[in-house]
Amino acid sequence: MIDETTEKKMDTELEKPDDFTRPEVLYQELIDKIRQYHPSDDISMIEKAYQVARDAHKDQRRKSGEPYIIHPLCVAIILADLEMDKETIMAGILHDVVEDTSMTLDDVTKIFGAEVALLVDGVTKLTQLSWSMDKVEIQAENLRKMFLAMSKDIRVVIVKLADRLHNMRTLQYMSPAKQRDKAKETLDIYAPIADRLGISKIKVELDDLTLKYLHPDVYQELSEKITLTKSARESFVQDIVSEVNEHMKEAGIKAKVDGRVKHFFSIYRKMVNQDKTLDQIYDLFAVRIIVDTVMDCYAALGVIHEMYKPIPGRFKDYIAMPKPNMYQSLHTTLIGTNGQPFEIQIRTYEMHRTAEYGIAAHWKYKESGSGKIAAGDEAAKMSWLRQILEWQNDSSDSKEFLSLIKNDLNLFSDTVYCFTPTGDVKNLPSGSTPIDFAYAVHSAVGNKMVGARVNGKLVNIDYVIQNGDRVEIITSQNSKGPSRDWLGLVKSTQARNKINQWFKNELKEDNIIKGKEMIDRYCKAKGINFAELNKPEFQEKVMTRYAFRDWDSVLASVGHGGLKEGQVINKMQEELKKKQKKDVTDKKVLDELENMSSKAPVAKKSKSGIVVKGIHDVAVRFSRCCSPVPGDEIVGFITRGRGVSIHRTDCINIINLPEDERVRLIDAEWSKTEGDASGERYSTEIQIYANNRIGMFVDISKVFTERQIDITSLNVRTNKQGKATIVMTFDIHGKEELAQLTEKLRQIEGVLDIGRTVG
């Protein structure tokens, strides 16, 4: 449950949007937390990450009006609470710079190394997705990217969870619709992922925050009612804690005992599942006993069962059979002396750390000779993540992949434990059948399954597996494969996915024929000429859009229902319209080129000193957006009625030119006589970034005066951090002279960097 301190922090976190001292206070809080658990005193790279992120986000603000840097710092503090390593902390500080500022991933790699860059890239959302994709597809593609990055480094998702937790804490500044969307996504995806990774410290708070925004009335009612009974509840829990403490001491067991109320979302879920009101939910309380060894856990359990009457069927041994997220503990529900039910959890200190921090608890900090901190590779062995990656490969449809993820995460909460004939433990969703078990062993076992034995007896394939069952799958090489009826019996996402994959592969030829027929019928019904659309160039666009390897796979997908025929035809029509528009543009450009050539002399060298390849002398002008000078790599752009404009090849306007306009680009180069030898001067523009100081501009002007270069325009901006940006326009002979000038300018005290305008 969110305690009063956290609740107060959530409500007041962004009270002072104009308080520019707060980032420094938060940064100091972060450093203090790191020093509490990290053996190294060297925080220089974290300091550098903070400075880089602060400068990159300097002009940005959050919805609250507060400086944006507050968010990355709060994310880093959450990671420090999990006692993560320095690389993860740095990634938390930098996690938004690639997505929201001018910094690139290459910049992050150069400054902080490939390890930090991988983490930053993993949590950076994809921004170049097709405009025609809906929200669900965009969400799915971003999740695909995140899970792929997780396979390389599990810390990616830990940074993402910290990012999501702080966003949820400050969700009050978003619109109601945005609040619901974010809360629903958190409930469906991120809280279950935190649960999968065993990070209850984050999972519990995410759950309660989703309840706050998805069901505000319920949240408010629970909060008020639990507050009203606070004193009685605390008295009840304290009595139990005192009694348990006394009996532990008498038994000679060294133990730490504390009590708590279950968190809001847990209570709400119990009310919904059991169809009860809050007054009818009795086991709202849990007492935790933490001991030194596993032997002490079972000894403490014996003492507890002697003290209180256990409720039959409510004992769970997660020490002998841990949950898939590595959680271990003994759970037992008891009746207090006053008839009030309550739960006791018994675990070791190491188990408690794993329960709170999950996979994050497995980061061990070992100082090596180089000072680099090595992280454990526990996460790379997680079977769940391997399963996710298999689904990514098997599923070509984004929505199907997202559905698989959500179903698997939601099924995770209730698990049954059963055994193979050799004694290996398999954990399956509650309600699973022998079919689920077979596919959990191997897809080949599931595909060849003809029957099953449970505890030595033959059972039907719809038998519901119980905790402790010993399951044996009967297979046959003569099996014709799974039945479609099995899809209605299985509970696990893995089994459902494997069965669907079998039908897709086995019936591919039939599905290809069916897909062709469905597309033909669709086109006839809509009056569409499919022959005009059915061309390799348009097929390629459909395959790229929906991630298919060949056209037959597209047809097969339509045949088995994975892809709608309308989606295929709409994409092909869209590409046809683009081509028709491009053909019209191409014709206009050719006409313009022909007109230019017919009106000009035969010489190809223009008076400007530019040679435009392929056409005669034309009007040439230099673009102001990038100001090319002799020595720069250049390209021409055929304008409408104004000749050819010359740009640098690295000009932003050229790089971002729409596809249908790129036909207007034409090769151009400098005449070999151009440059310093010709005496011609060309206008160019540079930006100087410097620490502001008295005399800075005098020193810069002196360099220009010594070289007899006239400054034609000047603009200076200074921010509150004392950084100056000086934009200067001047005339120069060529790139070589410009290089000499900038080299001299860089030697001036306080100059940080110099760059040319690129568009």
XYZ file of N, CA, C and O in Angstrom, residues 88-217:
520
model
N 23.372 1.948 -14.833
C 21.910 2.047 -14.863
C 21.455 3.420 -14.381
O 20.518 4.009 -14.942
N 22.108 3.947 -13.332
C 21.782 5.285 -12.833
C 22.017 6.318 -13.933
O 21.186 7.205 -14.171
N 23.146 6.205 -14.642
C 23.445 7.141 -15.732
C 22.398 7.044 -16.833
O 21.949 8.063 -17.377
N 21.995 5.821 -17.163
C 20.959 5.639 -18.186
C 19.642 6.268 -17.738
O 18.906 6.837 -18.555
N 19.327 6.164 -16.439
C 18.115 6.792 -15.921
C 18.148 8.302 -16.090
O 17.142 8.925 -16.465
N 19.300 8.913 -15.849
C 19.436 10.370 -16.007
C 19.329 10.760 -17.483
O 18.767 11.798 -17.832
N 19.862 9.909 -18.368
C 19.949 10.243 -19.801
C 18.823 9.646 -20.634
O 18.825 9.809 -21.859
N 17.846 8.974 -20.005
C 16.937 8.129 -20.779
C 16.067 8.869 -21.782
O 15.545 8.271 -22.727
N 15.912 10.187 -21.639
C 15.059 10.942 -22.566
C 15.834 11.836 -23.531
O 15.224 12.499 -24.372
N 17.166 11.878 -23.438
C 17.905 12.851 -24.254
C 17.839 12.529 -25.747
O 17.770 13.434 -26.582
N 17.844 11.244 -26.108
C 17.803 10.876 -27.526
C 16.412 11.110 -28.103
O 16.258 11.567 -29.238
N 15.403 10.817 -27.296
C 14.018 10.939 -27.766
C 13.544 12.390 -27.813
O 12.802 12.777 -28.716
N 13.974 13.222 -26.863
C 13.377 14.554 -26.700
C 14.323 15.727 -26.948
O 13.902 16.874 -26.823
N 15.606 15.476 -27.239
C 16.533 16.590 -27.470
C 17.324 16.335 -28.759
O 17.108 15.339 -29.448
N 18.236 17.247 -29.052
C 19.026 17.122 -30.284
C 20.157 16.104 -30.164
O 20.826 15.798 -31.151
N 20.397 15.580 -28.975
C 21.451 14.570 -28.806
C 21.101 13.288 -29.542
O 19.938 12.884 -29.584
N 22.101 12.652 -30.110
C 21.899 11.383 -30.805
C 22.467 10.238 -29.976
O 23.214 10.453 -29.014
N 22.131 9.024 -30.386
C 22.667 7.846 -29.705
C 24.183 7.771 -29.866
O 24.890 7.319 -28.956
N 24.670 8.229 -31.021
C 26.129 8.265 -31.233
C 26.801 9.189 -30.218
O 27.884 8.884 -29.704
N 26.132 10.315 -29.931
C 26.681 11.245 -28.926
C 26.788 10.562 -27.565
O 27.805 10.685 -26.869
N 25.732 9.840 -27.180
C 25.725 9.142 -25.893
C 26.831 8.088 -25.853
O 27.535 7.942 -24.853
N 26.995 7.372 -26.967
C 28.028 6.327 -27.040
C 29.426 6.925 -26.887
O 30.257 6.396 -26.141
N 29.678 8.032 -27.581
C 31.006 8.661 -27.530
C 31.342 9.149 -26.124
O 32.474 9.031 -25.667
N 30.346 9.719 -25.438
C 30.617 10.327 -24.130
C 30.595 9.289 -23.006
O 31.440 9.302 -22.109
N 29.609 8.345 -23.054
C 29.383 7.459 -21.909
C 29.634 5.978 -22.202
O 29.541 5.149 -21.295
N 29.906 5.625 -23.455
C 30.217 4.239 -23.771
C 29.015 3.448 -24.271
O 27.853 3.844 -24.108
N 29.311 2.289 -24.872
C 28.275 1.471 -25.515
C 27.280 0.889 -24.515
O 26.104 0.709 -24.831
N 27.740 0.577 -23.299
C 26.859 -0.052 -22.302
C 25.715 0.884 -21.914
O 24.544 0.484 -21.917
N 26.037 2.132 -21.602
C 25.008 3.113 -21.242
C 24.129 3.421 -22.453
O 22.907 3.544 -22.335
N 24.742 3.503 -23.634
C 23.984 3.793 -24.860
C 22.954 2.708 -25.142
O 21.829 2.998 -25.577
N 23.313 1.436 -24.899
C 22.376 0.330 -25.095
C 21.159 0.493 -24.193
O 20.019 0.297 -24.624
N 21.387 0.863 -22.940
C 20.280 1.038 -22.003
C 19.393 2.210 -22.412
O 18.162 2.120 -22.369
N 20.015 3.312 -22.824
C 19.247 4.489 -23.252
C 18.424 4.160 -24.495
O 17.239 4.495 -24.582
N 19.050 3.485 -25.459
C 18.352 3.133 -26.691
C 17.182 2.195 -26.410
O 16.124 2.294 -27.043
N 17.360 1.290 -25.453
C 16.310 0.319 -25.144
C 15.033 0.950 -24.627
O 13.941 0.425 -24.851
N 15.158 2.092 -23.914
C 13.948 2.742 -23.369
C 13.487 3.899 -24.231
O 12.492 4.546 -23.918
N 14.195 4.168 -25.346
C 13.787 5.242 -26.260
C 12.706 4.730 -27.191
O 12.885 3.721 -27.863
N 11.577 5.427 -27.210
C 10.466 5.004 -28.068
C 10.828 5.203 -29.533
O 11.591 6.091 -29.894
N 10.245 4.339 -30.394
C 10.456 4.472 -31.831
C 9.678 5.692 -32.320
O 8.480 5.808 -32.073
N 10.356 6.604 -33.029
C 9.685 7.828 -33.482
C 9.419 7.837 -34.981
O 8.669 8.662 -35.469
N 10.028 6.902 -35.718
C 9.859 6.916 -37.170
C 8.854 5.871 -37.634
O 8.992 5.259 -38.681
N 7.808 5.650 -36.836
C 6.803 4.667 -37.208
C 5.823 5.264 -38.213
O 5.583 6.468 -38.235
N 5.227 4.402 -39.021
C 4.311 4.862 -40.066
C 3.127 5.613 -39.479
O 2.557 5.212 -38.468
N 2.743 6.713 -40.159
C 1.611 7.515 -39.682
C 0.309 6.740 -39.757
O -0.663 7.070 -39.091
N 0.289 5.692 -40.585
C -0.952 4.934 -40.752
C -1.170 3.906 -39.645
O -2.214 3.275 -39.579
N -0.172 3.722 -38.756
C -0.312 2.756 -37.671
C -1.193 3.322 -36.571
O -1.125 4.508 -36.252
N -2.043 2.470 -35.982
C -2.873 2.947 -34.886
C -2.112 2.839 -33.565
O -0.983 2.359 -33.509
N -2.744 3.304 -32.466
C -2.078 3.356 -31.166
C -1.627 1.976 -30.704
O -0.562 1.821 -30.120
N -2.468 0.966 -30.941
C -2.141 -0.388 -30.488
C -0.895 -0.903 -31.197
O -0.002 -1.487 -30.579
N -0.814 -0.655 -32.512
C 0.348 -1.123 -33.273
C 1.618 -0.399 -32.841
O 2.682 -1.008 -32.719
N 1.507 0.906 -32.594
C 2.670 1.674 -32.137
C 3.135 1.158 -30.777
O 4.326 0.978 -30.526
N 2.155 0.905 -29.880
C 2.489 0.368 -28.561
C 3.207 -0.974 -28.704
O 4.220 -1.233 -28.033
N 2.687 -1.828 -29.589
C 3.272 -3.158 -29.775
C 4.696 -3.069 -30.323
O 5.587 -3.793 -29.879
N 4.920 -2.176 -31.309
C 6.249 -2.048 -31.891
C 7.258 -1.525 -30.863
O 8.412 -1.955 -30.832
N 6.832 -0.591 -30.004
C 7.733 -0.101 -28.955
C 8.043 -1.190 -27.935
O 9.161 -1.280 -27.424
N 7.058 -2.047 -27.642
C 7.298 -3.164 -26.731
C 8.249 -4.182 -27.358
O 9.115 -4.737 -26.686
N 8.082 -4.438 -28.659
C 9.001 -5.337 -29.363
C 10.443 -4.848 -29.179
O 11.338 -5.625 -28.867
N 10.632 -3.552 -29.384
C 11.969 -2.981 -29.258
C 12.496 -3.145 -27.841
O 13.653 -3.518 -27.628
N 11.632 -2.877 -26.850
C 12.068 -2.965 -25.459
C 12.444 -4.394 -25.086
O 13.477 -4.632 -24.453
N 11.630 -5.377 -25.488
C 11.924 -6.772 -25.149
C 13.197 -7.253 -25.842
O 13.957 -8.036 -25.272
N 13.432 -6.785 -27.080
C 14.661 -7.155 -27.772
C 15.869 -6.592 -27.028
O 16.886 -7.276 -26.852
N 15.758 -5.343 -26.560
C 16.841 -4.746 -25.783
C 17.013 -5.469 -24.449
O 18.135 -5.643 -23.959
N 15.894 -5.915 -23.853
C 15.961 -6.678 -22.591
C 16.781 -7.947 -22.753
O 17.476 -8.364 -21.825
N 16.672 -8.569 -23.933
C 17.399 -9.824 -24.147
C 18.907 -9.598 -24.102
O 19.671 -10.495 -23.779
N 19.330 -8.367 -24.435
C 20.754 -8.030 -24.381
C 21.148 -7.564 -22.982
O 22.260 -7.800 -22.537
N 20.224 -6.862 -22.308
C 20.520 -6.349 -20.972
C 19.203 -6.097 -20.246
O 18.447 -5.204 -20.606
N 18.935 -6.893 -19.206
C 17.668 -6.819 -18.491
C 17.486 -5.468 -17.797
O 16.367 -5.063 -17.460
N 18.593 -4.734 -17.593
C 18.493 -3.430 -16.931
C 17.659 -2.435 -17.728
O 17.168 -1.450 -17.174
N 17.492 -2.693 -19.027
C 16.649 -1.826 -19.859
C 15.253 -1.695 -19.254
O 14.718 -0.591 -19.104
N 14.653 -2.826 -18.899
C 13.274 -2.776 -18.400
C 13.218 -2.209 -16.985
O 12.214 -1.626 -16.584
N 14.290 -2.341 -16.220
C 14.302 -1.748 -14.876
C 14.287 -0.224 -14.979
O 13.579 0.456 -14.231
N 15.047 0.325 -15.946
C 15.003 1.772 -16.182
C 13.611 2.184 -16.643
O 13.059 3.196 -16.204
N 13.012 1.374 -17.525
C 11.675 1.692 -18.043
C 10.635 1.665 -16.932
O 9.728 2.520 -16.889
N 10.739 0.726 -16.012
C 9.793 0.652 -14.893
C 9.942 1.868 -13.978
O 8.946 2.413 -13.494
N 11.181 2.295 -13.744
C 11.400 3.488 -12.923
C 10.821 4.723 -13.612
O 10.203 5.584 -12.967
N 11.000 4.795 -14.929
C 10.439 5.893 -15.723
C 8.913 5.910 -15.616
O 8.295 6.951 -15.381
N 8.312 4.740 -15.765
C 6.849 4.658 -15.702
C 6.340 4.989 -14.295
O 5.307 5.644 -14.141
N 7.052 4.553 -13.250
C 6.613 4.829 -11.882
C 6.578 6.332 -11.617
O 5.604 6.848 -11.059
N 7.624 7.054 -12.036
C 7.601 8.502 -11.793
C 6.536 9.191 -12.634
O 5.880 10.131 -12.176
N 6.322 8.728 -13.857
C 5.249 9.295 -14.681
C 3.884 9.068 -14.038
O 3.014 9.941 -14.075
N 3.694 7.908 -13.428
C 2.429 7.626 -12.748
C 2.282 8.481 -11.490
O 1.185 8.920 -11.145
N 3.379 8.740 -10.794
C 3.323 9.583 -9.597
C 2.917 11.018 -9.931
O 2.373 11.726 -9.086
N 3.198 11.457 -11.156
C 2.917 12.840 -11.561
C 1.833 12.903 -12.640
O 1.781 13.843 -13.428
N 0.958 11.909 -12.669
C -0.055 11.810 -13.714
C -1.151 12.868 -13.571
O -1.933 13.080 -14.492
N -1.217 13.535 -12.414
C -2.291 14.498 -12.185
C -2.238 15.677 -13.138
O -3.220 16.396 -13.306
N -1.104 15.893 -13.800
C -0.972 17.034 -14.699
C -1.420 16.710 -16.125
O -1.433 17.588 -16.974
N -1.771 15.456 -16.378
C -2.240 15.056 -17.709
C -3.752 15.207 -17.794
O -4.447 15.308 -16.780
N -4.284 15.177 -19.018
C -5.733 15.239 -19.214
C -6.369 13.946 -18.694
O -5.699 12.898 -18.646
N -7.657 13.969 -18.314
C -8.312 12.745 -17.821
C -8.207 11.574 -18.789
O -7.994 10.434 -18.368
N -8.345 11.853 -20.092
C -8.250 10.768 -21.089
C -6.854 10.165 -21.100
O -6.681 8.944 -21.148
N -5.838 11.035 -21.021
C -4.454 10.564 -21.003
C -4.169 9.792 -19.713
O -3.443 8.791 -19.717
N -4.747 10.247 -18.613
C -4.569 9.552 -17.334
C -5.088 8.123 -17.429
O -4.430 7.171 -17.006
N -6.278 7.966 -18.009
C -6.869 6.615 -18.135
C -6.038 5.730 -19.059
O -5.816 4.549 -18.769
N -5.591 6.305 -20.187
C -4.791 5.518 -21.142
C -3.491 5.029 -20.499
O -3.125 3.854 -20.626
N -2.791 5.936 -19.820
C -1.523 5.567 -19.190
C -1.739 4.561 -18.064
O -0.957 3.622 -17.898
N -2.803 4.772 -17.272
C -3.082 3.858 -16.160
C -3.431 2.467 -16.687
O -3.000 1.455 -16.135
N -4.217 2.404 -17.780
C -4.611 1.107 -18.355
C -3.382 0.380 -18.910
O -3.215 -0.826 -18.694
N -2.523 1.110 -19.610
C -1.298 0.508 -20.140
C -0.409 0.003 -19.003
O 0.182 -1.072 -19.088
N -0.341 0.770 -17.925
C 0.456 0.365 -16.762
C -0.105 -0.903 -16.137
O 0.644 -1.820 -15.779
N -1.432 -0.963 -16.009
C -2.086 -2.137 -15.418
C -1.891 -3.378 -16.283
O -1.651 -4.476 -15.769
N -1.974 -3.214 -17.617
C -1.887 -4.352 -18.534
C -0.462 -4.823 -18.777
O -0.229 -6.014 -18.980
N 0.489 -3.888 -18.775
C 1.845 -4.215 -19.207
C 2.883 -4.057 -18.103
O 3.554 -5.017 -17.710
N 3.019 -2.844 -17.566
C 4.189 -2.547 -16.744
C 4.112 -3.111 -15.328
O 5.110 -3.613 -14.805
N 2.937 -3.035 -14.675
C 2.818 -3.648 -13.339
C 3.033 -5.167 -13.416
O 3.766 -5.727 -12.591
N 2.424 -5.862 -14.409
C 2.709 -7.304 -14.522
C 4.168 -7.614 -14.835
O 4.688 -8.631 -14.384
N 4.838 -6.761 -15.623
C 6.264 -6.993 -15.891
C 7.058 -6.868 -14.595
O 7.951 -7.679 -14.310
N 6.731 -5.845 -13.786
C 7.399 -5.699 -12.485
C 7.164 -6.936 -11.628
O 8.063 -7.398 -10.909
N 5.953 -7.495 -11.710
C 5.628 -8.719 -10.973
C 6.450 -9.887 -11.498
O 6.999 -10.680 -10.729
N 6.550 -9.997 -12.835
C 7.336 -11.067 -13.450
C 8.790 -11.028 -12.996
O 9.427 -12.062 -12.806
N 9.304 -9.808 -12.861
C 10.703 -9.647 -12.461
C 10.860 -9.644 -10.950
O 11.969 -9.517 -10.433
N 9.739 -9.763 -10.231
C 9.779 -9.886 -8.781
C 10.035 -8.585 -8.045
O 10.366 -8.599 -6.864
N 9.878 -7.433 -8.714
C 10.183 -6.149 -8.074
C 8.908 -5.611 -7.417
O 8.250 -4.712 -7.925
N 8.550 -6.167 -6.281
C 7.293 -5.781 -5.629
C 7.336 -4.337 -5.158
O 6.298 -3.685 -5.036
N 8.529 -3.824 -4.887
C 8.682 -2.432 -4.452
C 8.066 -1.480 -5.477
O 7.466 -0.470 -5.131
N 8.208 -1.796 -6.763
C 7.623 -0.988 -7.835
C 6.219 -1.476 -8.183
O 5.301 -0.685 -8.384
N 6.047 -2.794 -8.223
C 4.773 -3.371 -8.650
C 3.611 -2.905 -7.773
O 2.536 -2.534 -8.259
N 3.805 -2.914 -6.452
C 2.743 -2.548 -5.513
C 2.313 -1.099 -5.721
O 1.113 -0.785 -5.773
N 3.285 -0.198 -5.885
C 2.935 1.216 -6.058
C 2.266 1.451 -7.412
O 1.327 2.243 -7.512
N 2.737 0.780 -8.465
C 2.091 0.914 -9.775
C 0.638 0.450 -9.711
O -0.261 1.084 -10.279
N 0.395 -0.672 -9.040
C -0.970 -1.181 -8.890
C -1.881 -0.155 -8.223
O -2.987 0.127 -8.689
N -1.421 0.397 -7.105
C -2.251 1.352 -6.371
C -2.495 2.624 -7.172
O -3.592 3.196 -7.128
N -1.492 3.068 -7.928
C -1.662 4.277 -8.731
C -2.623 4.048 -9.901
O -3.382 4.953 -10.265
N -2.603 2.852 -10.489
C -3.568 2.567 -11.560
C -4.987 2.563 -11.009
O -5.919 3.050 -11.652
N -5.159 2.016 -9.805
C -6.480 2.026 -9.167
C -6.946 3.458 -8.925
O -8.116 3.796 -9.124
N -6.013 4.319 -8.543
C -6.337 5.720 -8.240
C -6.918 6.441 -9.455
O -7.810 7.286 -9.316
N -6.432 6.097 -10.667
C -6.883 6.797 -11.874
C -7.941 6.035 -12.666
O -8.742 6.655 -13.366
N -7.946 4.700 -12.577
C -8.963 3.926 -13.293
C -10.271 3.825 -12.502
O -11.354 3.812 -13.085
N -10.154 3.755 -11.175
C -11.342 3.665 -10.315
C -11.184 4.640 -9.143
O -11.029 4.216 -7.988
N -11.216 5.941 -9.422
C -10.961 6.929 -8.357
C -11.943 6.844 -7.195
O -11.558 7.069 -6.041
N -13.204 6.510 -7.486
C -14.205 6.411 -6.412
C -13.869 5.263 -5.465
O -13.969 5.401 -4.239
